Amino acid sequence: MLNIKDGDHEAIRGIANCYKNLGSYRRAIEYFKKAVELKPDLLKAHRLLNQVYLKKGEKNKARKQDKIIVELTRQKEKESFLKGDKSDPATYISMAQYYLDHKELKKAGKAVKKALQLKADFPPALALQGEIYRQTGDTARAISIFRTALKKSPHRPELRKKLIETLII
């Protein structure tokens, strides 16, 4: 391995990428591993390591990288939401959508509640609240909330679609 300053994970990742581009996958893996050893949350290095494993046909190792990538991405998304403006209901809407996407309905509900505390009858918050009720099986409440959201924001076709989908259930 080249003699590079120990903490320079970006340089090591760059060298690994060069080896990857040259088709020297064994060397690329060696350097990508060193980069993620120095900085375990280096998402780009994990993604590139994943690509190299796939090119080499090492599917199990690629799957392991996939899991790491998903977890790191979730952590980074969550951190960015938590750094958001706590007085802006949109911050809580983003958090709620994140939690909803990851099937964490209780956390999504809490984030929506906070958004509605900051701005009552906020249509994006109502839409998410309706979706949470829909996913928990409380169809009557979901319909009521979707109708309220549509009254506040009749120009949003996705609300009408959600209402229709819920009525059909």
mmCIF file with all atom_site columns, C-alpha atoms in Angstrom:
data_model
loop_
_atom_site.group_PDB
_atom_site.id
_atom_site.type_symbol
_atom_site.label_atom_id
_atom_site.label_alt_id
_atom_site.label_comp_id
_atom_site.label_asym_id
_atom_site.label_entity_id
_atom_site.label_seq_id
_atom_site.pdbx_PDB_ins_code
_atom_site.Cartn_x
_atom_site.Cartn_y
_atom_site.Cartn_z
_atom_site.occupancy
_atom_site.B_iso_or_equiv
_atom_site.pdbx_formal_charge
_atom_site.auth_seq_id
_atom_site.auth_comp_id
_atom_site.auth_asym_id
_atom_site.auth_atom_id
_atom_site.pdbx_PDB_model_num
ATOM 1   C CA . MET A 1 1   ? 0.000   0.000   0.000   1.00 0.00 ? 1   MET A CA 1
ATOM 2   C CA . LEU A 1 2   ? 1.203   3.513   -0.760  1.00 0.00 ? 2   LEU A CA 1
ATOM 3   C CA . ASN A 1 3   ? 2.495   5.556   2.145   1.00 0.00 ? 3   ASN A CA 1
ATOM 4   C CA . ILE A 1 4   ? -0.251  8.122   2.762   1.00 0.00 ? 4   ILE A CA 1
ATOM 5   C CA . LYS A 1 5   ? -0.892  10.185  5.833   1.00 0.00 ? 5   LYS A CA 1
ATOM 6   C CA . ASP A 1 6   ? -3.015  7.942   8.089   1.00 0.00 ? 6   ASP A CA 1
ATOM 7   C CA . GLY A 1 7   ? -5.967  10.295  8.528   1.00 0.00 ? 7   GLY A CA 1
ATOM 8   C CA . ASP A 1 8   ? -6.320  11.192  4.854   1.00 0.00 ? 8   ASP A CA 1
ATOM 9   C CA . HIS A 1 9   ? -9.318  9.017   4.062   1.00 0.00 ? 9   HIS A CA 1
ATOM 10  C CA . GLU A 1 10  ? -10.257 11.182  1.055   1.00 0.00 ? 10  GLU A CA 1
ATOM 11  C CA . ALA A 1 11  ? -6.883  10.590  -0.611  1.00 0.00 ? 11  ALA A CA 1
ATOM 12  C CA . ILE A 1 12  ? -7.133  6.879   0.088   1.00 0.00 ? 12  ILE A CA 1
ATOM 13  C CA . ARG A 1 13  ? -10.662 6.796   -1.344  1.00 0.00 ? 13  ARG A CA 1
ATOM 14  C CA . GLY A 1 14  ? -9.392  8.663   -4.408  1.00 0.00 ? 14  GLY A CA 1
ATOM 15  C CA . ILE A 1 15  ? -6.629  6.119   -4.981  1.00 0.00 ? 15  ILE A CA 1
ATOM 16  C CA . ALA A 1 16  ? -9.136  3.293   -4.531  1.00 0.00 ? 16  ALA A CA 1
ATOM 17  C CA . ASN A 1 17  ? -11.384 4.909   -7.120  1.00 0.00 ? 17  ASN A CA 1
ATOM 18  C CA . CYS A 1 18  ? -8.458  5.137   -9.568  1.00 0.00 ? 18  CYS A CA 1
ATOM 19  C CA . TYR A 1 19  ? -7.773  1.413   -9.124  1.00 0.00 ? 19  TYR A CA 1
ATOM 20  C CA . LYS A 1 20  ? -11.483 0.731   -9.623  1.00 0.00 ? 20  LYS A CA 1
ATOM 21  C CA . ASN A 1 21  ? -11.498 2.721   -12.865 1.00 0.00 ? 21  ASN A CA 1
ATOM 22  C CA . LEU A 1 22  ? -8.406  0.845   -14.061 1.00 0.00 ? 22  LEU A CA 1
ATOM 23  C CA . GLY A 1 23  ? -10.118 -2.475  -13.374 1.00 0.00 ? 23  GLY A CA 1
ATOM 24  C CA . SER A 1 24  ? -7.706  -3.428  -10.596 1.00 0.00 ? 24  SER A CA 1
ATOM 25  C CA . TYR A 1 25  ? -10.495 -4.463  -8.258  1.00 0.00 ? 25  TYR A CA 1
ATOM 26  C CA . ARG A 1 26  ? -8.379  -6.309  -5.713  1.00 0.00 ? 26  ARG A CA 1
ATOM 27  C CA . ARG A 1 27  ? -6.315  -3.163  -5.083  1.00 0.00 ? 27  ARG A CA 1
ATOM 28  C CA . ALA A 1 28  ? -9.420  -0.978  -5.142  1.00 0.00 ? 28  ALA A CA 1
ATOM 29  C CA . ILE A 1 29  ? -11.020 -3.112  -2.427  1.00 0.00 ? 29  ILE A CA 1
ATOM 30  C CA . GLU A 1 30  ? -7.852  -2.892  -0.343  1.00 0.00 ? 30  GLU A CA 1
ATOM 31  C CA . TYR A 1 31  ? -7.917  0.917   -0.451  1.00 0.00 ? 31  TYR A CA 1
ATOM 32  C CA . PHE A 1 32  ? -11.694 1.293   -0.023  1.00 0.00 ? 32  PHE A CA 1
ATOM 33  C CA . LYS A 1 33  ? -11.494 -0.903  3.077   1.00 0.00 ? 33  LYS A CA 1
ATOM 34  C CA . LYS A 1 34  ? -8.705  1.298   4.453   1.00 0.00 ? 34  LYS A CA 1
ATOM 35  C CA . ALA A 1 35  ? -10.791 4.435   3.771   1.00 0.00 ? 35  ALA A CA 1
ATOM 36  C CA . VAL A 1 36  ? -13.850 3.084   5.594   1.00 0.00 ? 36  VAL A CA 1
ATOM 37  C CA . GLU A 1 37  ? -11.640 1.813   8.399   1.00 0.00 ? 37  GLU A CA 1
ATOM 38  C CA . LEU A 1 38  ? -10.410 5.388   8.900   1.00 0.00 ? 38  LEU A CA 1
ATOM 39  C CA . LYS A 1 39  ? -13.878 6.902   8.498   1.00 0.00 ? 39  LYS A CA 1
ATOM 40  C CA . PRO A 1 40  ? -16.657 4.299   8.909   1.00 0.00 ? 40  PRO A CA 1
ATOM 41  C CA . ASP A 1 41  ? -19.425 6.751   7.936   1.00 0.00 ? 41  ASP A CA 1
ATOM 42  C CA . LEU A 1 42  ? -17.804 7.606   4.579   1.00 0.00 ? 42  LEU A CA 1
ATOM 43  C CA . LEU A 1 43  ? -20.878 6.857   2.482   1.00 0.00 ? 43  LEU A CA 1
ATOM 44  C CA . LYS A 1 44  ? -19.196 7.431   -0.877  1.00 0.00 ? 44  LYS A CA 1
ATOM 45  C CA . ALA A 1 45  ? -16.483 4.854   -0.121  1.00 0.00 ? 45  ALA A CA 1
ATOM 46  C CA . HIS A 1 46  ? -19.124 2.281   0.870   1.00 0.00 ? 46  HIS A CA 1
ATOM 47  C CA . ARG A 1 47  ? -21.009 2.929   -2.389  1.00 0.00 ? 47  ARG A CA 1
ATOM 48  C CA . LEU A 1 48  ? -17.892 2.530   -4.491  1.00 0.00 ? 48  LEU A CA 1
ATOM 49  C CA . LEU A 1 49  ? -16.832 -0.573  -2.568  1.00 0.00 ? 49  LEU A CA 1
ATOM 50  C CA . ASN A 1 50  ? -20.292 -1.975  -3.284  1.00 0.00 ? 50  ASN A CA 1
ATOM 51  C CA . GLN A 1 51  ? -19.779 -1.348  -7.015  1.00 0.00 ? 51  GLN A CA 1
ATOM 52  C CA . VAL A 1 52  ? -16.422 -3.110  -6.979  1.00 0.00 ? 52  VAL A CA 1
ATOM 53  C CA . TYR A 1 53  ? -17.859 -6.146  -5.204  1.00 0.00 ? 53  TYR A CA 1
ATOM 54  C CA . LEU A 1 54  ? -20.633 -6.302  -7.804  1.00 0.00 ? 54  LEU A CA 1
ATOM 55  C CA . LYS A 1 55  ? -18.122 -6.071  -10.664 1.00 0.00 ? 55  LYS A CA 1
ATOM 56  C CA . LYS A 1 56  ? -16.161 -8.928  -9.102  1.00 0.00 ? 56  LYS A CA 1
ATOM 57  C CA . GLY A 1 57  ? -19.352 -10.952 -8.682  1.00 0.00 ? 57  GLY A CA 1
ATOM 58  C CA . GLU A 1 58  ? -19.065 -10.987 -4.892  1.00 0.00 ? 58  GLU A CA 1
ATOM 59  C CA . LYS A 1 59  ? -22.782 -10.575 -4.254  1.00 0.00 ? 59  LYS A CA 1
ATOM 60  C CA . ASN A 1 60  ? -22.744 -11.395 -0.528  1.00 0.00 ? 60  ASN A CA 1
ATOM 61  C CA . LYS A 1 61  ? -20.148 -8.729  0.164   1.00 0.00 ? 61  LYS A CA 1
ATOM 62  C CA . ALA A 1 62  ? -22.096 -6.290  -2.021  1.00 0.00 ? 62  ALA A CA 1
ATOM 63  C CA . ARG A 1 63  ? -25.265 -7.028  -0.004  1.00 0.00 ? 63  ARG A CA 1
ATOM 64  C CA . LYS A 1 64  ? -23.386 -6.321  3.207   1.00 0.00 ? 64  LYS A CA 1
ATOM 65  C CA . GLN A 1 65  ? -22.345 -2.952  1.777   1.00 0.00 ? 65  GLN A CA 1
ATOM 66  C CA . ASP A 1 66  ? -25.965 -2.313  0.730   1.00 0.00 ? 66  ASP A CA 1
ATOM 67  C CA . LYS A 1 67  ? -27.059 -2.719  4.348   1.00 0.00 ? 67  LYS A CA 1
ATOM 68  C CA . ILE A 1 68  ? -24.356 -0.346  5.547   1.00 0.00 ? 68  ILE A CA 1
ATOM 69  C CA . ILE A 1 69  ? -25.298 2.190   2.864   1.00 0.00 ? 69  ILE A CA 1
ATOM 70  C CA . VAL A 1 70  ? -28.994 2.063   3.814   1.00 0.00 ? 70  VAL A CA 1
ATOM 71  C CA . GLU A 1 71  ? -28.207 2.543   7.510   1.00 0.00 ? 71  GLU A CA 1
ATOM 72  C CA . LEU A 1 72  ? -25.754 5.393   6.875   1.00 0.00 ? 72  LEU A CA 1
ATOM 73  C CA . THR A 1 73  ? -28.262 7.091   4.571   1.00 0.00 ? 73  THR A CA 1
ATOM 74  C CA . ARG A 1 74  ? -30.982 6.832   7.222   1.00 0.00 ? 74  ARG A CA 1
ATOM 75  C CA . GLN A 1 75  ? -28.658 8.268   9.855   1.00 0.00 ? 75  GLN A CA 1
ATOM 76  C CA . LYS A 1 76  ? -27.671 11.177  7.624   1.00 0.00 ? 76  LYS A CA 1
ATOM 77  C CA . GLU A 1 77  ? -31.315 11.933  6.725   1.00 0.00 ? 77  GLU A CA 1
ATOM 78  C CA . LYS A 1 78  ? -32.306 11.858  10.373  1.00 0.00 ? 78  LYS A CA 1
ATOM 79  C CA . GLU A 1 79  ? -29.403 14.130  11.356  1.00 0.00 ? 79  GLU A CA 1
ATOM 80  C CA . SER A 1 80  ? -30.339 16.667  8.678   1.00 0.00 ? 80  SER A CA 1
ATOM 81  C CA . PHE A 1 81  ? -33.958 16.711  9.918   1.00 0.00 ? 81  PHE A CA 1
ATOM 82  C CA . LEU A 1 82  ? -32.852 17.157  13.501  1.00 0.00 ? 82  LEU A CA 1
ATOM 83  C CA . LYS A 1 83  ? -30.693 20.123  12.488  1.00 0.00 ? 83  LYS A CA 1
ATOM 84  C CA . GLY A 1 84  ? -33.677 21.788  10.798  1.00 0.00 ? 84  GLY A CA 1
ATOM 85  C CA . ASP A 1 85  ? -35.415 24.921  12.011  1.00 0.00 ? 85  ASP A CA 1
ATOM 86  C CA . LYS A 1 86  ? -37.513 23.843  14.996  1.00 0.00 ? 86  LYS A CA 1
ATOM 87  C CA . SER A 1 87  ? -39.926 26.754  14.504  1.00 0.00 ? 87  SER A CA 1
ATOM 88  C CA . ASP A 1 88  ? -40.709 25.751  10.909  1.00 0.00 ? 88  ASP A CA 1
ATOM 89  C CA . PRO A 1 89  ? -43.529 23.201  10.509  1.00 0.00 ? 89  PRO A CA 1
ATOM 90  C CA . ALA A 1 90  ? -41.870 22.020  7.271   1.00 0.00 ? 90  ALA A CA 1
ATOM 91  C CA . THR A 1 91  ? -39.038 20.576  9.363   1.00 0.00 ? 91  THR A CA 1
ATOM 92  C CA . TYR A 1 92  ? -41.535 18.361  11.165  1.00 0.00 ? 92  TYR A CA 1
ATOM 93  C CA . ILE A 1 93  ? -43.274 17.485  7.904   1.00 0.00 ? 93  ILE A CA 1
ATOM 94  C CA . SER A 1 94  ? -39.931 16.224  6.557   1.00 0.00 ? 94  SER A CA 1
ATOM 95  C CA . MET A 1 95  ? -39.365 14.232  9.725   1.00 0.00 ? 95  MET A CA 1
ATOM 96  C CA . ALA A 1 96  ? -42.870 12.782  9.557   1.00 0.00 ? 96  ALA A CA 1
ATOM 97  C CA . GLN A 1 97  ? -42.423 11.770  5.923   1.00 0.00 ? 97  GLN A CA 1
ATOM 98  C CA . TYR A 1 98  ? -39.101 10.140  6.760   1.00 0.00 ? 98  TYR A CA 1
ATOM 99  C CA . TYR A 1 99  ? -40.671 8.149   9.606   1.00 0.00 ? 99  TYR A CA 1
ATOM 100 C CA . LEU A 1 100 ? -43.686 7.246   7.473   1.00 0.00 ? 100 LEU A CA 1
ATOM 101 C CA . ASP A 1 101 ? -41.393 5.988   4.698   1.00 0.00 ? 101 ASP A CA 1
ATOM 102 C CA . HIS A 1 102 ? -39.661 3.776   7.262   1.00 0.00 ? 102 HIS A CA 1
ATOM 103 C CA . LYS A 1 103 ? -42.957 2.528   8.752   1.00 0.00 ? 103 LYS A CA 1
ATOM 104 C CA . GLU A 1 104 ? -42.361 4.251   12.100  1.00 0.00 ? 104 GLU A CA 1
ATOM 105 C CA . LEU A 1 105 ? -45.949 5.454   12.452  1.00 0.00 ? 105 LEU A CA 1
ATOM 106 C CA . LYS A 1 106 ? -45.801 6.565   16.100  1.00 0.00 ? 106 LYS A CA 1
ATOM 107 C CA . LYS A 1 107 ? -42.804 8.804   15.446  1.00 0.00 ? 107 LYS A CA 1
ATOM 108 C CA . ALA A 1 108 ? -44.445 10.106  12.274  1.00 0.00 ? 108 ALA A CA 1
ATOM 109 C CA . GLY A 1 109 ? -47.578 10.927  14.261  1.00 0.00 ? 109 GLY A CA 1
ATOM 110 C CA . LYS A 1 110 ? -45.574 12.865  16.852  1.00 0.00 ? 110 LYS A CA 1
ATOM 111 C CA . ALA A 1 111 ? -43.809 14.882  14.152  1.00 0.00 ? 111 ALA A CA 1
ATOM 112 C CA . VAL A 1 112 ? -47.150 15.699  12.460  1.00 0.00 ? 112 VAL A CA 1
ATOM 113 C CA . LYS A 1 113 ? -48.627 16.728  15.806  1.00 0.00 ? 113 LYS A CA 1
ATOM 114 C CA . LYS A 1 114 ? -45.712 19.120  16.363  1.00 0.00 ? 114 LYS A CA 1
ATOM 115 C CA . ALA A 1 115 ? -46.157 20.603  12.867  1.00 0.00 ? 115 ALA A CA 1
ATOM 116 C CA . LEU A 1 116 ? -49.871 21.153  13.564  1.00 0.00 ? 116 LEU A CA 1
ATOM 117 C CA . GLN A 1 117 ? -49.031 22.811  16.892  1.00 0.00 ? 117 GLN A CA 1
ATOM 118 C CA . LEU A 1 118 ? -46.848 25.272  15.019  1.00 0.00 ? 118 LEU A CA 1
ATOM 119 C CA . LYS A 1 119 ? -49.356 25.843  12.218  1.00 0.00 ? 119 LYS A CA 1
ATOM 120 C CA . ALA A 1 120 ? -52.909 24.614  12.766  1.00 0.00 ? 120 ALA A CA 1
ATOM 121 C CA . ASP A 1 121 ? -54.688 23.146  9.731   1.00 0.00 ? 121 ASP A CA 1
ATOM 122 C CA . PHE A 1 122 ? -51.435 23.044  7.739   1.00 0.00 ? 122 PHE A CA 1
ATOM 123 C CA . PRO A 1 123 ? -52.466 21.014  4.624   1.00 0.00 ? 123 PRO A CA 1
ATOM 124 C CA . PRO A 1 124 ? -49.200 19.039  4.251   1.00 0.00 ? 124 PRO A CA 1
ATOM 125 C CA . ALA A 1 125 ? -49.417 18.047  7.927   1.00 0.00 ? 125 ALA A CA 1
ATOM 126 C CA . LEU A 1 126 ? -53.077 17.115  7.569   1.00 0.00 ? 126 LEU A CA 1
ATOM 127 C CA . ALA A 1 127 ? -52.273 15.006  4.504   1.00 0.00 ? 127 ALA A CA 1
ATOM 128 C CA . LEU A 1 128 ? -49.629 13.078  6.437   1.00 0.00 ? 128 LEU A CA 1
ATOM 129 C CA . GLN A 1 129 ? -51.904 12.743  9.442   1.00 0.00 ? 129 GLN A CA 1
ATOM 130 C CA . GLY A 1 130 ? -54.599 11.284  7.206   1.00 0.00 ? 130 GLY A CA 1
ATOM 131 C CA . GLU A 1 131 ? -52.099 8.856   5.720   1.00 0.00 ? 131 GLU A CA 1
ATOM 132 C CA . ILE A 1 132 ? -50.989 7.741   9.182   1.00 0.00 ? 132 ILE A CA 1
ATOM 133 C CA . TYR A 1 133 ? -54.613 7.087   10.181  1.00 0.00 ? 133 TYR A CA 1
ATOM 134 C CA . ARG A 1 134 ? -55.160 5.259   6.917   1.00 0.00 ? 134 ARG A CA 1
ATOM 135 C CA . GLN A 1 135 ? -52.143 3.017   7.500   1.00 0.00 ? 135 GLN A CA 1
ATOM 136 C CA . THR A 1 136 ? -53.231 2.249   11.059  1.00 0.00 ? 136 THR A CA 1
ATOM 137 C CA . GLY A 1 137 ? -56.692 1.244   9.835   1.00 0.00 ? 137 GLY A CA 1
ATOM 138 C CA . ASP A 1 138 ? -58.622 4.229   11.197  1.00 0.00 ? 138 ASP A CA 1
ATOM 139 C CA . THR A 1 139 ? -60.387 4.873   7.894   1.00 0.00 ? 139 THR A CA 1
ATOM 140 C CA . ALA A 1 140 ? -63.087 7.174   9.300   1.00 0.00 ? 140 ALA A CA 1
ATOM 141 C CA . ARG A 1 141 ? -60.534 9.576   10.799  1.00 0.00 ? 141 ARG A CA 1
ATOM 142 C CA . ALA A 1 142 ? -58.387 9.408   7.662   1.00 0.00 ? 142 ALA A CA 1
ATOM 143 C CA . ILE A 1 143 ? -61.382 10.382  5.487   1.00 0.00 ? 143 ILE A CA 1
ATOM 144 C CA . SER A 1 144 ? -62.298 13.236  7.808   1.00 0.00 ? 144 SER A CA 1
ATOM 145 C CA . ILE A 1 145 ? -58.767 14.602  7.801   1.00 0.00 ? 145 ILE A CA 1
ATOM 146 C CA . PHE A 1 146 ? -58.347 14.253  4.031   1.00 0.00 ? 146 PHE A CA 1
ATOM 147 C CA . ARG A 1 147 ? -61.610 16.192  3.576   1.00 0.00 ? 147 ARG A CA 1
ATOM 148 C CA . THR A 1 148 ? -60.410 18.948  5.903   1.00 0.00 ? 148 THR A CA 1
ATOM 149 C CA . ALA A 1 149 ? -57.088 19.131  4.054   1.00 0.00 ? 149 ALA A CA 1
ATOM 150 C CA . LEU A 1 150 ? -58.920 19.351  0.704   1.00 0.00 ? 150 LEU A CA 1
ATOM 151 C CA . LYS A 1 151 ? -61.069 22.235  1.978   1.00 0.00 ? 151 LYS A CA 1
ATOM 152 C CA . LYS A 1 152 ? -57.919 24.089  3.031   1.00 0.00 ? 152 LYS A CA 1
ATOM 153 C CA . SER A 1 153 ? -56.039 23.240  -0.132  1.00 0.00 ? 153 SER A CA 1
ATOM 154 C CA . PRO A 1 154 ? -58.412 22.219  -2.989  1.00 0.00 ? 154 PRO A CA 1
ATOM 155 C CA . HIS A 1 155 ? -55.694 22.589  -5.653  1.00 0.00 ? 155 HIS A CA 1
ATOM 156 C CA . ARG A 1 156 ? -53.758 19.543  -4.415  1.00 0.00 ? 156 ARG A CA 1
ATOM 157 C CA . PRO A 1 157 ? -54.764 16.529  -6.551  1.00 0.00 ? 157 PRO A CA 1
ATOM 158 C CA . GLU A 1 158 ? -52.791 14.092  -4.384  1.00 0.00 ? 158 GLU A CA 1
ATOM 159 C CA . LEU A 1 159 ? -55.169 14.851  -1.496  1.00 0.00 ? 159 LEU A CA 1
ATOM 160 C CA . ARG A 1 160 ? -58.183 14.066  -3.658  1.00 0.00 ? 160 ARG A CA 1
ATOM 161 C CA . LYS A 1 161 ? -56.488 10.835  -4.759  1.00 0.00 ? 161 LYS A CA 1
ATOM 162 C CA . LYS A 1 162 ? -55.754 9.822   -1.138  1.00 0.00 ? 162 LYS A CA 1
ATOM 163 C CA . LEU A 1 163 ? -59.354 10.550  -0.180  1.00 0.00 ? 163 LEU A CA 1
ATOM 164 C CA . ILE A 1 164 ? -60.705 8.470   -3.062  1.00 0.00 ? 164 ILE A CA 1
ATOM 165 C CA . GLU A 1 165 ? -58.298 5.595   -2.296  1.00 0.00 ? 165 GLU A CA 1
ATOM 166 C CA . THR A 1 166 ? -59.394 5.670   1.353   1.00 0.00 ? 166 THR A CA 1
ATOM 167 C CA . LEU A 1 167 ? -63.092 5.742   0.462   1.00 0.00 ? 167 LEU A CA 1
ATOM 168 C CA . ILE A 1 168 ? -62.622 2.676   -1.738  1.00 0.00 ? 168 ILE A CA 1
ATOM 169 C CA . ILE A 1 169 ? -60.972 0.628   1.018   1.00 0.00 ? 169 ILE A CA 1
#
